Amino acid sequence: MKFRFAIISDPHLAVPYTINHDHTRFSIVEIGILAIEKVFSHLEELDLDFLLIPGDLTQDGEPDNHSWLQQRLAILPFSVYVVPGNHDVPTLYSTQNTIGFQEFTKYYRFHGYSDSRQCYYTHEVLPGVQLIGLNSNQFNDEGKQLGCLDEKQLTWLEKLLPQLKDQLVLIMIHHNVIEHLPRQANHLLGKRYMLDNAPLLLDLLKNTGCRLIFTGHLHVQDIAYHNNIYEITTGSLVSYPHPYRIIEVERTCQRDINLNIKSHRVDRVPGWENLTTMSRQLLGERSFPFMLKLLTTSPFEISMKEAEKLVPHLKYFWADIAEGDNLFDFPEFPTEIRHYFQKFGSVKPDGTPALIDNCAHLEL
Ligand SMILES: [Fe+2]
Ligand SMILES: [Fe+2]
């Protein structure tokens, strides 16, 4: 068995008249359609079996943006499967500008949701290859959006997974299940990217031998490994470094599966000839308040005055994180803080480099 698929994540698509020109966000929504067209042109040249888009398909769940994507996906020469991101279903019920949560499946009935009454699905994408598309968007009683799996979905999964033990199972979900940043699940700035009940899902997957999860949401290129499970998170198409992935899978004998992961970047689109440089610069400038917050909150809680001295060194820290495969050292930082930032590098637990975020060969 041999097949090839691609991943584009968090394209946050917006047709021009819907664009919200927000000068604080890290992404450049203005280039979304140009960038995805460029990627589609590349993917159309390949003998691609399918494409996965793990959420944040649209800028903010606008009906016109979902319609645009629905129509565009319908004319691609390969199958496409999607799951909703928090930006695709920002509200439980529809508003003037957003679709309601229940409407999502109707837009994507040819992209996983053959049963539009259910917001999660499983589909045999190729003989012996089973995709599971999960919904990580829930709403509490006050209508606040949460990143977790509901009981019903967990029960469904618990029943389903043992039936798939001879299949190669691919799990797609918007929120992160394994940490991609040190202490991500416990840190004020990182935990909102994690699935609240990630340990439950991980246990289910571990017990049934599922080893591959594909996510988005964090806008970072990273491959994380925990308890025999790989989580491949793909950065946003509309933020630096504008990546997408192409993955070749080969099953040599019944239990031997090799994955060859390659990442590509959109480095320019018409009207944005210096996209890479501009986008890195934008991330450098806009991440300043987050870097200040990182230093002044737990675990360091250093004074604003001290933080302001360190923060210029961190100008491109988030851009380098988003890019993946970087090592960090800030020798001028106090020892404890220096060690903390070193842990963000692409290193194994023993501190040696493990540059697998963009290009990797995984043997399952
Ligand atoms: Fe996103
Ligand atoms: Fe998201």
Tab-separated table of C-alpha atoms and ligand atoms in Angstrom:
chain	number	residue	atom	x	y	z
A	1	MET	CA	0.000	0.000	0.000
A	2	LYS	CA	1.310	3.395	-0.971
A	3	PHE	CA	-0.469	6.727	-0.978
A	4	ARG	CA	0.120	10.458	-0.847
A	5	PHE	CA	-1.859	13.183	0.861
A	6	ALA	CA	-1.435	16.855	1.704
A	7	ILE	CA	-2.299	19.060	4.671
A	8	ILE	CA	-3.187	22.740	4.576
A	9	SER	CA	-4.156	24.190	7.934
A	10	ASP	CA	-5.802	27.341	9.228
A	11	PRO	CA	-6.202	29.091	5.864
A	12	HIS	CA	-8.691	31.526	7.505
A	13	LEU	CA	-10.149	32.233	4.073
A	14	ALA	CA	-11.907	35.512	3.438
A	15	VAL	CA	-13.305	36.854	0.193
A	16	PRO	CA	-12.157	40.492	-0.132
A	17	TYR	CA	-15.357	42.268	0.986
A	18	THR	CA	-15.500	40.221	4.212
A	19	ILE	CA	-11.940	40.963	5.337
A	20	ASN	CA	-11.648	42.367	8.814
A	21	HIS	CA	-8.445	44.432	8.744
A	22	ASP	CA	-7.323	43.657	12.288
A	23	HIS	CA	-3.857	45.112	12.895
A	24	THR	CA	-3.119	43.004	15.958
A	25	ARG	CA	-3.447	39.506	14.558
A	26	PHE	CA	-0.447	37.401	13.545
A	27	SER	CA	-1.925	36.251	10.263
A	28	ILE	CA	-2.329	38.015	6.918
A	29	VAL	CA	-5.888	37.048	6.005
A	30	GLU	CA	-5.631	39.275	2.908
A	31	ILE	CA	-3.492	36.660	1.123
A	32	GLY	CA	-5.584	33.576	2.028
A	33	ILE	CA	-7.309	33.030	-1.305
A	34	LEU	CA	-4.182	33.827	-3.344
A	35	ALA	CA	-2.126	31.465	-1.189
A	36	ILE	CA	-4.571	28.564	-1.279
A	37	GLU	CA	-4.897	28.896	-5.066
A	38	LYS	CA	-1.123	28.653	-5.333
A	39	VAL	CA	-1.088	25.528	-3.162
A	40	PHE	CA	-3.970	23.966	-5.123
A	41	SER	CA	-2.001	24.527	-8.358
A	42	HIS	CA	0.946	22.689	-6.861
A	43	LEU	CA	-1.186	19.855	-5.479
A	44	GLU	CA	-3.005	19.442	-8.802
A	45	GLU	CA	0.346	18.541	-10.397
A	46	LEU	CA	0.792	15.662	-7.984
A	47	ASP	CA	-0.878	12.337	-7.995
A	48	LEU	CA	-2.572	13.179	-4.711
A	49	ASP	CA	-4.996	10.810	-2.997
A	50	PHE	CA	-6.566	13.353	-0.663
A	51	LEU	CA	-6.151	16.626	1.196
A	52	LEU	CA	-6.802	17.267	4.898
A	53	ILE	CA	-7.706	20.710	6.286
A	54	PRO	CA	-7.803	20.515	10.108
A	55	GLY	CA	-9.906	23.601	10.752
A	56	ASP	CA	-10.019	27.379	10.784
A	57	LEU	CA	-11.055	27.183	7.177
A	58	THR	CA	-12.540	30.667	7.289
A	59	GLN	CA	-11.672	34.020	8.831
A	60	ASP	CA	-14.529	34.000	11.356
A	61	GLY	CA	-17.251	31.611	10.147
A	62	GLU	CA	-18.798	33.993	7.606
A	63	PRO	CA	-21.409	32.237	5.384
A	64	ASP	CA	-19.890	33.754	2.232
A	65	ASN	CA	-16.458	32.401	3.111
A	66	HIS	CA	-17.771	28.908	3.806
A	67	SER	CA	-19.683	29.068	0.491
A	68	TRP	CA	-16.584	30.181	-1.373
A	69	LEU	CA	-14.589	27.240	-0.014
A	70	GLN	CA	-17.386	24.733	-0.549
A	71	GLN	CA	-17.589	25.720	-4.217
A	72	ARG	CA	-13.832	25.715	-4.664
A	73	LEU	CA	-13.325	22.288	-3.074
A	74	ALA	CA	-16.022	20.808	-5.321
A	75	ILE	CA	-13.876	21.304	-8.443
A	76	LEU	CA	-10.591	19.916	-7.132
A	77	PRO	CA	-9.382	16.675	-8.729
A	78	PHE	CA	-8.812	14.960	-5.346
A	79	SER	CA	-10.910	14.344	-2.232
A	80	VAL	CA	-10.781	16.871	0.592
A	81	TYR	CA	-11.703	16.267	4.236
A	82	VAL	CA	-12.191	19.005	6.794
A	83	VAL	CA	-13.038	19.505	10.474
A	84	PRO	CA	-14.252	22.729	12.084
A	85	GLY	CA	-11.885	25.129	13.824
A	86	ASN	CA	-12.978	27.584	16.510
A	87	HIS	CA	-13.088	30.348	13.873
A	88	ASP	CA	-15.425	28.329	11.625
A	89	VAL	CA	-18.189	28.002	14.216
A	90	PRO	CA	-17.659	30.943	16.587
A	91	THR	CA	-21.282	30.889	17.768
A	92	LEU	CA	-23.756	28.133	18.592
A	93	TYR	CA	-26.545	29.844	16.647
A	94	SER	CA	-26.151	31.793	13.434
A	95	THR	CA	-25.748	35.561	13.594
A	96	GLN	CA	-25.776	38.187	10.877
A	97	ASN	CA	-22.108	37.445	10.119
A	98	THR	CA	-21.545	33.853	11.141
A	99	ILE	CA	-23.009	30.443	10.480
A	100	GLY	CA	-24.396	28.494	13.426
A	101	PHE	CA	-22.559	25.430	14.690
A	102	GLN	CA	-25.135	22.977	13.248
A	103	GLU	CA	-24.783	24.479	9.770
A	104	PHE	CA	-21.115	23.577	9.395
A	105	THR	CA	-21.764	19.971	8.333
A	106	LYS	CA	-24.154	21.083	5.589
A	107	TYR	CA	-21.437	23.089	3.857
A	108	TYR	CA	-19.029	20.142	3.921
A	109	ARG	CA	-21.241	17.142	3.190
A	110	PHE	CA	-18.839	16.021	0.433
A	111	HIS	CA	-15.818	16.548	2.690
A	112	GLY	CA	-16.452	14.075	5.479
A	113	TYR	CA	-19.966	14.914	6.688
A	114	SER	CA	-22.112	12.541	4.645
A	115	ASP	CA	-24.479	12.525	7.638
A	116	SER	CA	-25.100	16.209	8.258
A	117	ARG	CA	-26.760	15.530	11.632
A	118	GLN	CA	-23.448	14.466	13.148
A	119	CYS	CA	-20.530	16.874	13.633
A	120	TYR	CA	-17.867	14.104	13.639
A	121	TYR	CA	-17.300	11.311	11.169
A	122	THR	CA	-15.281	8.343	10.045
A	123	HIS	CA	-14.586	7.531	6.436
A	124	GLU	CA	-12.499	4.901	4.676
A	125	VAL	CA	-10.438	7.264	2.510
A	126	LEU	CA	-8.583	4.404	0.820
A	127	PRO	CA	-8.800	0.635	1.313
A	128	GLY	CA	-7.330	-0.001	4.780
A	129	VAL	CA	-7.019	3.705	5.638
A	130	GLN	CA	-9.640	5.126	7.978
A	131	LEU	CA	-9.930	8.828	8.658
A	132	ILE	CA	-11.665	10.034	11.824
A	133	GLY	CA	-12.719	13.692	11.812
A	134	LEU	CA	-13.432	14.947	15.329
A	135	ASN	CA	-15.177	18.082	16.479
A	136	SER	CA	-13.321	19.916	19.249
A	137	ASN	CA	-15.720	22.893	19.441
A	138	GLN	CA	-18.281	22.833	22.227
A	139	PHE	CA	-20.350	25.556	23.862
A	140	ASN	CA	-21.112	25.905	27.553
A	141	ASP	CA	-24.482	27.005	28.981
A	142	GLU	CA	-23.549	30.665	28.520
A	143	GLY	CA	-22.747	30.008	24.851
A	144	LYS	CA	-18.988	30.348	25.431
A	145	GLN	CA	-16.872	28.350	23.029
A	146	LEU	CA	-14.752	25.562	24.531
A	147	GLY	CA	-12.055	23.322	23.040
A	148	CYS	CA	-13.013	19.810	24.113
A	149	LEU	CA	-14.706	16.577	23.045
A	150	ASP	CA	-18.225	15.918	24.329
A	151	GLU	CA	-19.247	12.680	26.055
A	152	LYS	CA	-21.270	11.479	23.089
A	153	GLN	CA	-18.313	11.727	20.758
A	154	LEU	CA	-15.990	9.965	23.214
A	155	THR	CA	-18.482	7.104	23.590
A	156	TRP	CA	-18.798	6.850	19.805
A	157	LEU	CA	-14.997	6.742	19.496
A	158	GLU	CA	-14.655	4.167	22.244
A	159	LYS	CA	-16.981	1.865	20.317
A	160	LEU	CA	-15.488	2.594	16.909
A	161	LEU	CA	-11.741	2.288	17.510
A	162	PRO	CA	-11.604	-1.445	18.400
A	163	GLN	CA	-13.386	-2.165	15.096
A	164	LEU	CA	-10.540	-0.502	13.186
A	165	LYS	CA	-7.643	-2.454	14.621
A	166	ASP	CA	-6.456	-3.712	11.230
A	167	GLN	CA	-6.741	-0.318	9.552
A	168	LEU	CA	-4.331	2.582	9.461
A	169	VAL	CA	-6.235	5.222	11.446
A	170	LEU	CA	-5.702	8.947	10.875
A	171	ILE	CA	-7.240	11.244	13.490
A	172	MET	CA	-7.950	14.840	12.472
A	173	ILE	CA	-8.956	17.447	15.055
A	174	HIS	CA	-8.435	21.217	15.298
A	175	HIS	CA	-7.120	21.551	18.877
A	176	ASN	CA	-3.784	20.146	20.042
A	177	VAL	CA	-3.859	16.823	21.863
A	178	ILE	CA	-0.131	16.489	22.639
A	179	GLU	CA	1.901	19.477	23.881
A	180	HIS	CA	3.935	21.265	21.208
A	181	LEU	CA	5.411	23.825	23.584
A	182	PRO	CA	6.962	23.209	27.014
A	183	ARG	CA	4.238	23.103	29.715
A	184	GLN	CA	1.662	24.050	27.055
A	185	ALA	CA	-1.254	22.462	28.896
A	186	ASN	CA	-0.547	24.464	32.048
A	187	HIS	CA	0.558	27.786	30.665
A	188	LEU	CA	-1.731	30.768	30.415
A	189	LEU	CA	-0.689	31.477	26.816
A	190	GLY	CA	-0.497	27.863	25.602
A	191	LYS	CA	-3.411	26.009	27.129
A	192	ARG	CA	-6.119	27.582	24.989
A	193	TYR	CA	-4.622	25.736	22.026
A	194	MET	CA	-4.981	22.376	23.777
A	195	LEU	CA	-8.012	20.140	23.877
A	196	ASP	CA	-9.325	20.400	27.455
A	197	ASN	CA	-9.828	16.638	27.757
A	198	ALA	CA	-6.767	15.617	25.731
A	199	PRO	CA	-5.670	12.926	28.272
A	200	LEU	CA	-8.972	11.052	27.717
A	201	LEU	CA	-8.505	11.006	23.956
A	202	LEU	CA	-4.842	10.021	24.264
A	203	ASP	CA	-5.760	7.077	26.503
A	204	LEU	CA	-8.352	5.884	24.016
A	205	LEU	CA	-5.868	6.113	21.152
A	206	LYS	CA	-3.075	4.443	23.091
A	207	ASN	CA	-5.283	1.510	24.101
A	208	THR	CA	-6.335	0.881	20.517
A	209	GLY	CA	-2.964	1.390	18.840
A	210	CYS	CA	-3.831	4.610	16.929
A	211	ARG	CA	-0.627	6.483	16.358
A	212	LEU	CA	-1.299	9.476	14.114
A	213	ILE	CA	-3.050	12.742	14.941
A	214	PHE	CA	-3.241	15.763	12.616
A	215	THR	CA	-4.057	19.153	14.114
A	216	GLY	CA	-3.906	22.894	13.470
A	217	HIS	CA	-4.961	25.867	15.673
A	218	LEU	CA	-1.498	26.696	17.076
A	219	HIS	CA	-0.210	28.144	13.771
A	220	VAL	CA	3.120	26.392	14.324
A	221	GLN	CA	5.011	23.719	12.379
A	222	ASP	CA	5.671	20.995	14.905
A	223	ILE	CA	5.718	17.234	15.246
A	224	ALA	CA	5.292	16.027	18.816
A	225	TYR	CA	5.634	12.496	20.153
A	226	HIS	CA	4.116	11.053	23.307
A	227	ASN	CA	3.378	7.473	24.388
A	228	ASN	CA	3.949	6.059	20.899
A	229	ILE	CA	1.639	8.647	19.272
A	230	TYR	CA	2.719	11.335	16.836
A	231	GLU	CA	0.850	14.608	16.554
A	232	ILE	CA	1.626	16.490	13.393
A	233	THR	CA	0.472	20.058	13.687
A	234	THR	CA	0.674	22.226	10.596
A	235	GLY	CA	1.199	25.987	10.692
A	236	SER	CA	-1.327	28.433	9.269
A	237	LEU	CA	-1.302	29.082	5.549
A	238	VAL	CA	-1.813	32.806	6.290
A	239	SER	CA	0.910	33.303	8.865
A	240	TYR	CA	4.661	32.988	8.712
A	241	PRO	CA	6.136	30.764	7.272
A	242	HIS	CA	2.945	29.984	5.219
A	243	PRO	CA	3.526	26.218	5.204
A	244	TYR	CA	1.728	23.142	3.926
A	245	ARG	CA	2.719	19.515	4.005
A	246	ILE	CA	2.847	16.598	1.599
A	247	ILE	CA	2.989	13.162	3.189
A	248	GLU	CA	3.792	9.856	1.525
A	249	VAL	CA	2.787	6.704	3.319
A	250	GLU	CA	4.044	3.254	2.564
A	251	ARG	CA	2.986	0.072	4.266
A	252	THR	CA	5.710	-2.465	3.582
A	253	CYS	CA	4.233	-5.405	5.441
A	254	GLN	CA	1.190	-5.764	7.664
A	255	ARG	CA	2.585	-3.877	10.676
A	256	ASP	CA	5.293	-1.757	9.105
A	257	ILE	CA	4.286	1.780	8.088
A	258	ASN	CA	6.625	4.515	6.914
A	259	LEU	CA	5.678	8.163	6.634
A	260	ASN	CA	7.721	10.596	4.614
A	261	ILE	CA	6.732	14.133	5.535
A	262	LYS	CA	7.841	17.111	3.482
A	263	SER	CA	6.868	20.721	4.092
A	264	HIS	CA	6.583	23.477	1.526
A	265	ARG	CA	5.989	27.205	1.855
A	266	VAL	CA	4.151	29.856	-0.057
A	267	ASP	CA	6.909	32.454	-0.322
A	268	ARG	CA	5.087	34.977	-2.509
A	269	VAL	CA	1.710	35.657	-4.078
A	270	PRO	CA	0.758	38.369	-6.604
A	271	GLY	CA	1.070	41.763	-4.929
A	272	TRP	CA	3.060	40.303	-2.023
A	273	GLU	CA	6.413	39.595	-3.631
A	274	ASN	CA	8.279	39.776	-0.303
A	275	LEU	CA	5.716	37.776	1.627
A	276	THR	CA	8.225	35.749	3.682
A	277	THR	CA	10.169	38.814	4.873
A	278	MET	CA	7.076	40.937	5.501
A	279	SER	CA	5.285	38.227	7.328
A	280	ARG	CA	8.245	37.419	9.583
A	281	GLN	CA	8.615	41.127	10.345
A	282	LEU	CA	4.905	41.405	11.169
A	283	LEU	CA	5.102	38.477	13.574
A	284	GLY	CA	8.189	40.031	15.170
A	285	GLU	CA	6.380	43.310	15.796
A	286	ARG	CA	3.001	41.926	16.844
A	287	SER	CA	4.359	39.275	19.216
A	288	PHE	CA	5.937	41.940	21.469
A	289	PRO	CA	3.018	42.126	23.973
A	290	PHE	CA	2.889	38.322	24.178
A	291	MET	CA	6.589	38.079	24.915
A	292	LEU	CA	6.170	40.679	27.688
A	293	LYS	CA	3.295	38.643	29.115
A	294	LEU	CA	5.308	35.423	28.935
A	295	LEU	CA	8.044	36.957	31.072
A	296	THR	CA	5.845	38.805	33.539
A	297	THR	CA	3.444	35.931	34.298
A	298	SER	CA	4.009	32.547	35.940
A	299	PRO	CA	6.513	30.867	36.254
A	300	PHE	CA	8.912	33.874	36.134
A	301	GLU	CA	6.794	36.881	37.057
A	302	ILE	CA	9.693	39.273	36.522
A	303	SER	CA	9.018	43.009	36.691
A	304	MET	CA	7.849	44.894	33.618
A	305	LYS	CA	11.094	46.887	33.755
A	306	GLU	CA	13.226	43.724	33.636
A	307	ALA	CA	11.021	42.183	30.944
A	308	GLU	CA	11.399	45.255	28.738
A	309	LYS	CA	15.170	44.715	28.780
A	310	LEU	CA	14.884	41.078	27.654
A	311	VAL	CA	12.066	41.338	25.165
A	312	PRO	CA	14.053	42.864	22.236
A	313	HIS	CA	16.069	39.611	22.149
A	314	LEU	CA	12.794	37.732	21.657
A	315	LYS	CA	11.606	39.735	18.650
A	316	TYR	CA	11.724	36.769	16.265
A	317	PHE	CA	11.223	34.078	18.909
A	318	TRP	CA	7.608	33.343	17.932
A	319	ALA	CA	8.415	33.489	14.215
A	320	ASP	CA	11.169	30.913	14.822
A	321	ILE	CA	8.762	28.745	16.828
A	322	ALA	CA	6.192	28.952	14.015
A	323	GLU	CA	8.849	27.943	11.500
A	324	GLY	CA	9.769	24.778	13.477
A	325	ASP	CA	13.184	23.091	13.685
A	326	ASN	CA	14.878	25.913	15.566
A	327	LEU	CA	17.202	25.861	18.557
A	328	PHE	CA	17.157	28.682	21.101
A	329	ASP	CA	19.745	30.138	23.398
A	330	PHE	CA	19.749	33.575	24.986
A	331	PRO	CA	23.065	33.637	26.910
A	332	GLU	CA	22.362	37.141	28.225
A	333	PHE	CA	19.221	35.950	30.086
A	334	PRO	CA	19.230	34.971	33.801
A	335	THR	CA	20.070	31.223	34.067
A	336	GLU	CA	16.572	29.991	34.927
A	337	ILE	CA	14.939	31.960	32.096
A	338	ARG	CA	17.693	30.944	29.684
A	339	HIS	CA	17.025	27.270	30.430
A	340	TYR	CA	13.288	27.767	29.981
A	341	PHE	CA	13.718	29.191	26.485
A	342	GLN	CA	16.193	26.460	25.514
A	343	LYS	CA	13.385	23.946	26.051
A	344	PHE	CA	11.364	25.550	23.228
A	345	GLY	CA	14.000	24.345	20.775
A	346	SER	CA	13.559	21.245	18.644
A	347	VAL	CA	15.467	19.046	21.052
A	348	LYS	CA	15.088	15.574	22.506
A	349	PRO	CA	14.697	15.260	26.302
A	350	ASP	CA	18.501	14.941	26.569
A	351	GLY	CA	18.947	18.319	24.823
A	352	THR	CA	20.316	17.032	21.501
A	353	PRO	CA	18.715	18.447	18.319
A	354	ALA	CA	15.739	16.619	16.786
A	355	LEU	CA	14.864	18.524	13.640
A	356	ILE	CA	11.695	16.730	12.580
A	357	ASP	CA	9.120	19.546	12.451
A	358	ASN	CA	9.166	20.185	8.710
A	359	CYS	CA	10.705	17.147	7.088
A	360	ALA	CA	10.577	13.805	8.816
A	361	HIS	CA	10.706	10.116	8.205
A	362	LEU	CA	8.516	8.338	10.732
A	363	GLU	CA	8.446	4.583	11.144
A	364	LEU	CA	5.362	3.250	12.870
B	1	FE	FE	-6.249	29.409	13.258
B	2	FE	FE	-8.057	27.861	15.811
